[in-house]
Coordinates of C-alpha atoms in Angstrom, one line a residue:
Chain A
M272 CA -160.2 42.0 -99.2
K273 CA -160.5 40.5 -102.6
K274 CA -159.0 37.0 -103.4
K275 CA -156.5 38.7 -105.8
E276 CA -155.3 41.0 -103.1
I277 CA -154.9 38.2 -100.6
F278 CA -152.9 36.2 -103.1
V279 CA -150.6 39.2 -103.8
L280 CA -150.1 39.7 -100.1
I281 CA -149.1 36.1 -99.6
L282 CA -146.7 36.3 -102.6
R283 CA -145.3 39.6 -101.1
L284 CA -144.7 38.0 -97.7
F285 CA -143.3 34.8 -99.2
F286 CA -140.8 36.5 -101.6
G287 CA -140.0 39.2 -99.1
C288 CA -139.0 36.7 -96.4
L289 CA -137.2 34.5 -99.0
F290 CA -135.1 37.5 -100.2
L291 CA -134.2 38.6 -96.7
Y292 CA -133.2 35.1 -95.7
S293 CA -131.2 34.7 -98.9
S294 CA -129.5 38.1 -98.7
Y295 CA -128.4 37.5 -95.1
F296 CA -126.2 34.5 -95.8
K297 CA -124.8 36.1 -99.0
L298 CA -124.0 39.4 -97.3
T299 CA -122.3 37.8 -94.3
E300 CA -120.1 35.6 -96.5
P301 CA -119.4 37.7 -99.7
L302 CA -116.3 35.7 -100.6
D303 CA -118.2 32.4 -100.5
F304 CA -120.9 33.8 -102.7
A305 CA -118.3 35.3 -105.1
E306 CA -116.8 31.8 -105.4
T307 CA -120.2 30.3 -105.9
I308 CA -120.8 32.6 -108.8
E309 CA -117.4 31.9 -110.3
N310 CA -118.0 28.2 -110.1
Y311 CA -120.7 28.5 -112.7
Q312 CA -117.9 29.4 -115.1
V313 CA -119.9 32.0 -116.9
F314 CA -118.3 35.1 -115.4
G315 CA -114.7 35.6 -114.6
S316 CA -113.4 36.4 -111.1
W317 CA -113.8 40.1 -111.5
L318 CA -117.5 40.0 -112.5
S319 CA -118.2 37.4 -109.9
H320 CA -117.0 39.8 -107.2
W321 CA -119.3 42.5 -108.5
G322 CA -122.2 40.0 -108.6
A323 CA -121.4 39.1 -105.0
I324 CA -121.9 42.7 -104.1
L325 CA -124.9 43.6 -106.3
I326 CA -127.1 40.4 -106.0
P327 CA -127.3 40.2 -102.1
A328 CA -127.9 43.9 -101.8
S329 CA -130.7 43.7 -104.5
E330 CA -132.3 40.8 -102.6
L331 CA -132.1 42.8 -99.3
I332 CA -133.8 45.9 -100.9
L333 CA -136.4 43.7 -102.7
G334 CA -137.1 42.0 -99.4
I335 CA -137.6 45.2 -97.6
L336 CA -139.7 46.7 -100.4
L337 CA -142.0 43.7 -100.7
L338 CA -142.6 43.4 -97.0
T339 CA -143.3 47.1 -96.6
G340 CA -145.4 47.3 -99.8
I341 CA -143.5 50.0 -101.5
W342 CA -143.1 49.8 -105.3
I343 CA -144.6 46.3 -105.3
R344 CA -144.9 45.8 -109.1
E345 CA -141.4 47.2 -109.7
S346 CA -140.0 44.9 -107.0
F347 CA -141.7 41.8 -108.4
T348 CA -140.5 42.8 -111.9
A349 CA -136.9 43.2 -110.7
S350 CA -137.1 39.9 -108.8
L351 CA -138.4 38.2 -111.9
L352 CA -135.3 39.5 -113.8
I353 CA -133.1 38.0 -111.0
F354 CA -134.9 34.7 -111.1
I355 CA -134.6 34.5 -114.9
A356 CA -130.9 35.1 -114.6
F357 CA -130.6 32.4 -111.9
D358 CA -132.6 30.0 -114.1
I359 CA -130.3 30.5 -117.0
M360 CA -127.2 30.0 -114.8
I361 CA -128.6 26.8 -113.3
V362 CA -129.8 25.3 -116.6
Q363 CA -126.5 26.0 -118.3
A364 CA -124.6 24.5 -115.4
A365 CA -126.8 21.3 -115.6
I366 CA -126.4 21.1 -119.4
R367 CA -122.6 21.4 -119.1
G368 CA -122.6 18.9 -116.3
L369 CA -120.8 21.1 -113.8
D370 CA -120.4 19.4 -110.5
I371 CA -121.2 22.5 -108.3
S372 CA -123.6 23.4 -105.6
C373 CA -126.3 25.8 -106.4
G374 CA -125.7 28.3 -103.6
C375 CA -129.0 29.9 -104.6
F376 CA -130.2 30.9 -101.2
N377 CA -127.2 30.2 -99.1
P378 CA -123.6 30.0 -100.5
S379 CA -122.7 27.2 -98.2
E380 CA -125.6 24.9 -99.1
N381 CA -124.3 21.8 -100.7
G382 CA -127.2 20.6 -102.7
P383 CA -126.2 19.6 -106.3
I384 CA -127.8 21.1 -109.4
D385 CA -130.3 18.5 -110.4
A386 CA -133.8 18.3 -111.9
L387 CA -135.3 19.1 -108.5
K388 CA -133.3 22.3 -108.2
I389 CA -134.3 23.4 -111.7
L390 CA -137.9 22.6 -110.9
E391 CA -137.7 24.5 -107.6
N392 CA -136.3 27.6 -109.4
G393 CA -138.8 27.2 -112.2
L394 CA -141.6 27.2 -109.8
L395 CA -140.4 30.3 -108.1
T396 CA -140.1 32.0 -111.5
V397 CA -143.7 31.0 -112.3
M398 CA -144.9 32.4 -109.0
N399 CA -143.0 35.6 -109.7
V400 CA -144.6 35.9 -113.1
A401 CA -148.0 35.5 -111.5
A402 CA -147.1 38.2 -109.0
V403 CA -146.1 40.6 -111.9
V404 CA -149.4 39.8 -113.7
L405 CA -151.5 40.2 -110.7
T406 CA -150.0 43.6 -109.8
R407 CA -150.6 44.9 -113.3
P408 CA -152.3 48.3 -113.0
A409 CA -156.0 48.3 -114.1
P410 CA -156.6 49.7 -117.6
E411 CA -157.8 53.3 -117.6
G412 CA -161.3 52.3 -118.8
N413 CA -161.8 50.1 -115.8
M414 CA -160.4 52.8 -113.5
Q415 CA -163.0 55.2 -114.9
Q416 CA -165.7 52.6 -114.4
L417 CA -164.6 52.1 -110.8
E418 CA -164.5 55.8 -110.2
S419 CA -168.0 56.4 -111.7
G420 CA -169.3 53.3 -110.0
Chain B
M201 CA -141.7 54.2 -118.4
R202 CA -141.8 55.3 -114.8
Q203 CA -141.8 51.7 -113.7
L204 CA -138.6 51.1 -115.8
L205 CA -137.0 54.0 -114.1
R206 CA -137.9 52.8 -110.7
I207 CA -136.5 49.3 -111.5
F208 CA -133.3 51.0 -112.7
L209 CA -133.2 53.1 -109.6
L210 CA -133.7 50.1 -107.4
F211 CA -130.7 48.3 -108.8
I212 CA -128.6 51.5 -108.5
I213 CA -129.6 51.8 -104.8
A214 CA -128.8 48.1 -104.4
L215 CA -125.4 48.6 -106.0
I216 CA -124.5 51.6 -103.7
S217 CA -125.8 49.8 -100.6
G218 CA -123.9 46.7 -101.6
L219 CA -120.7 48.6 -101.9
V220 CA -121.2 50.3 -98.5
I221 CA -122.1 47.0 -96.8
N222 CA -119.0 45.4 -98.4
E223 CA -116.8 48.3 -97.2
L224 CA -118.1 47.9 -93.6
H225 CA -117.8 44.1 -93.7
P226 CA -114.6 42.9 -92.0
R227 CA -114.3 40.1 -94.6
G228 CA -115.5 42.2 -97.5
I229 CA -114.1 42.1 -101.0
S230 CA -111.2 44.5 -101.6
W231 CA -112.0 47.7 -103.6
R232 CA -108.8 47.1 -105.6
L233 CA -110.0 43.7 -106.6
L234 CA -113.3 45.1 -107.8
F235 CA -111.5 47.5 -110.1
I236 CA -108.6 45.2 -111.0
P237 CA -108.9 45.7 -114.8
L238 CA -108.1 49.4 -114.2
F239 CA -105.1 48.6 -112.0
S240 CA -103.6 45.5 -113.5
Q241 CA -101.0 45.5 -116.1
S242 CA -101.0 43.6 -119.4
S243 CA -100.1 39.9 -119.2
S244 CA -96.7 40.6 -120.8
E245 CA -95.9 42.9 -117.9
K246 CA -96.9 40.5 -115.2
H247 CA -94.5 40.2 -112.3
E248 CA -92.4 37.1 -111.8
Y249 CA -92.1 35.2 -108.6
T250 CA -89.1 33.4 -107.2
V251 CA -88.6 30.2 -105.3
T252 CA -86.1 31.0 -102.5
S253 CA -84.2 28.8 -100.1
V254 CA -84.8 29.0 -96.4
D255 CA -81.4 30.6 -95.7
S256 CA -82.0 33.4 -98.2
A257 CA -85.5 33.9 -96.7
F258 CA -83.9 34.1 -93.2
V259 CA -81.6 36.9 -94.4
L260 CA -84.5 38.9 -95.8
W261 CA -86.5 38.3 -92.6
Q262 CA -83.5 39.4 -90.5
R263 CA -83.3 42.6 -92.5
K264 CA -87.0 43.1 -92.1
E265 CA -87.2 43.6 -95.8
I266 CA -90.0 41.1 -96.4
F267 CA -93.7 40.7 -95.6
L268 CA -94.5 37.1 -94.5
V269 CA -97.7 35.4 -95.5
D270 CA -98.6 32.1 -93.9
I271 CA -101.1 30.1 -96.0
R272 CA -101.2 27.0 -93.7
S273 CA -104.4 26.2 -91.8
E274 CA -105.3 28.7 -89.1
S275 CA -104.8 26.2 -86.3
D276 CA -101.3 25.5 -87.5
Y277 CA -100.6 29.2 -87.6
L278 CA -102.0 29.8 -84.1
F279 CA -99.8 26.9 -82.8
D280 CA -96.6 28.5 -84.2
H281 CA -95.3 30.5 -87.1
I282 CA -92.5 32.6 -88.4
P283 CA -92.3 35.8 -86.3
G284 CA -94.2 38.7 -88.0
A285 CA -96.1 36.4 -90.4
V286 CA -99.7 37.0 -91.0
H287 CA -102.1 34.2 -91.7
I288 CA -104.3 34.3 -94.8
S289 CA -106.1 31.4 -96.5
L290 CA -106.0 30.9 -100.2
K291 CA -109.6 31.9 -100.4
E292 CA -108.9 35.1 -98.6
L293 CA -105.9 35.8 -100.8
K294 CA -108.2 35.4 -103.8
A295 CA -110.6 37.9 -102.4
G296 CA -107.9 40.5 -102.0
R297 CA -107.6 40.3 -98.2
L298 CA -103.9 41.0 -98.3
L299 CA -104.6 44.3 -100.1
K300 CA -106.5 45.3 -97.0
I301 CA -104.0 44.0 -94.5
A302 CA -100.6 45.0 -95.9
Q303 CA -99.7 48.7 -96.0
P304 CA -98.4 49.9 -99.4
S305 CA -94.8 49.9 -98.2
E306 CA -95.2 46.3 -97.0
R307 CA -96.5 45.1 -100.4
E308 CA -93.1 45.5 -102.1
K309 CA -91.6 42.2 -101.1
L310 CA -93.7 39.2 -100.0
L311 CA -92.6 35.7 -98.9
I312 CA -95.3 33.1 -99.0
Y313 CA -94.9 29.8 -97.1
D314 CA -97.0 26.8 -96.4
G315 CA -96.3 23.7 -94.3
E316 CA -93.9 21.7 -96.4
G317 CA -93.4 23.7 -99.6
N318 CA -96.2 22.3 -101.6
M319 CA -95.5 24.1 -104.9
G320 CA -99.1 23.6 -106.1
N321 CA -100.4 25.7 -103.3
L322 CA -97.5 28.2 -103.4
N323 CA -97.7 28.7 -107.1
L324 CA -101.5 29.3 -106.9
A325 CA -101.0 31.8 -104.1
A326 CA -98.2 33.5 -106.1
R327 CA -100.4 33.7 -109.2
I328 CA -103.2 35.2 -107.3
L329 CA -101.0 37.9 -105.7
S330 CA -99.2 38.5 -109.0
N331 CA -102.6 39.2 -110.6
Q332 CA -103.2 41.7 -107.7
D333 CA -100.0 43.5 -108.7
F334 CA -97.8 42.6 -105.9
P335 CA -94.4 43.3 -107.4
E336 CA -91.9 40.9 -105.8
I337 CA -93.1 37.5 -104.6
Y338 CA -90.9 34.8 -103.0
L339 CA -92.0 31.2 -102.3
L340 CA -90.3 29.4 -99.5
F341 CA -88.7 26.2 -100.7
G342 CA -89.4 23.4 -98.2
G343 CA -92.0 25.5 -96.4
Y344 CA -92.3 26.1 -92.7
M345 CA -90.8 22.6 -92.0
A346 CA -87.5 23.6 -93.6
W347 CA -87.5 26.8 -91.5
I348 CA -87.9 24.8 -88.3
Q349 CA -85.3 22.2 -89.3
R350 CA -82.7 25.0 -89.7
G351 CA -83.6 26.1 -86.2
Y352 CA -84.6 29.6 -87.2
P353 CA -86.8 31.5 -84.8
I354 CA -90.5 30.9 -84.5
E355 CA -93.3 32.5 -82.6
G356 CA -95.8 30.5 -80.4
G357 CA -95.3 26.8 -80.0
D358 CA -95.8 27.0 -76.3
M359 CA -99.4 25.8 -76.4

């Protein structure tokens, strides 16, 4: 197994488990998660409720897909979109000085949004970008070379 | 292009799964609340709510014309409450829990009460329910304490 494949496997397992863990708490307490989204004061109550339905279910499906190895690149791309959205939400909350808890992986977590939280999410986004890049399909020329070789 | 379609499909599947899970969840978000812009009326048509005395509330209760909502803590409710009242926290009210509990016929007239008639809490609860299109909302002046002081019936209290 090549180094690249091992690295992708580690990222798949890491993000897969992270998404399953995160979705579990959000799915079991949808109202808490809806309130967490609403606390960011970006979306109203109505969109927060929809977010509380869509986001945990997306995380659950992404977790399953990443762990089972189905649609890997698509799953990493979708998770990157989610992480970018989370990053924007967190940074805007920090800039506006909102005194709210992140609720990123568990709606009942009480950690404030500080530089460490932004760094943590930034790091996850970078890891996700790496995963998307590493799972990029090989150019056709290389494929032909591989096939002929 | 195929990747984009798959990502789109992934989110569609997630949305459908999320709605199914939410429906099966006992504390899930009410459907009506999810589609509230389709149901709610314009702000000018919003329903009013009325602060009512404990005696008027008692008459409505006797006639069984009113659905009672207790927004005190769950432990207070379990200890004793007005007979027939259901307990719902403010958070649950906000999530449309009452829409799931109350039958359409029971939604016509609601009486909300807390411990001592804290108008901040009662007004908040009334605003939430008004936004969910409950047509007639009454707030109990003096709260549960006033009900007890008048010697009106209660349920529980034998713990």
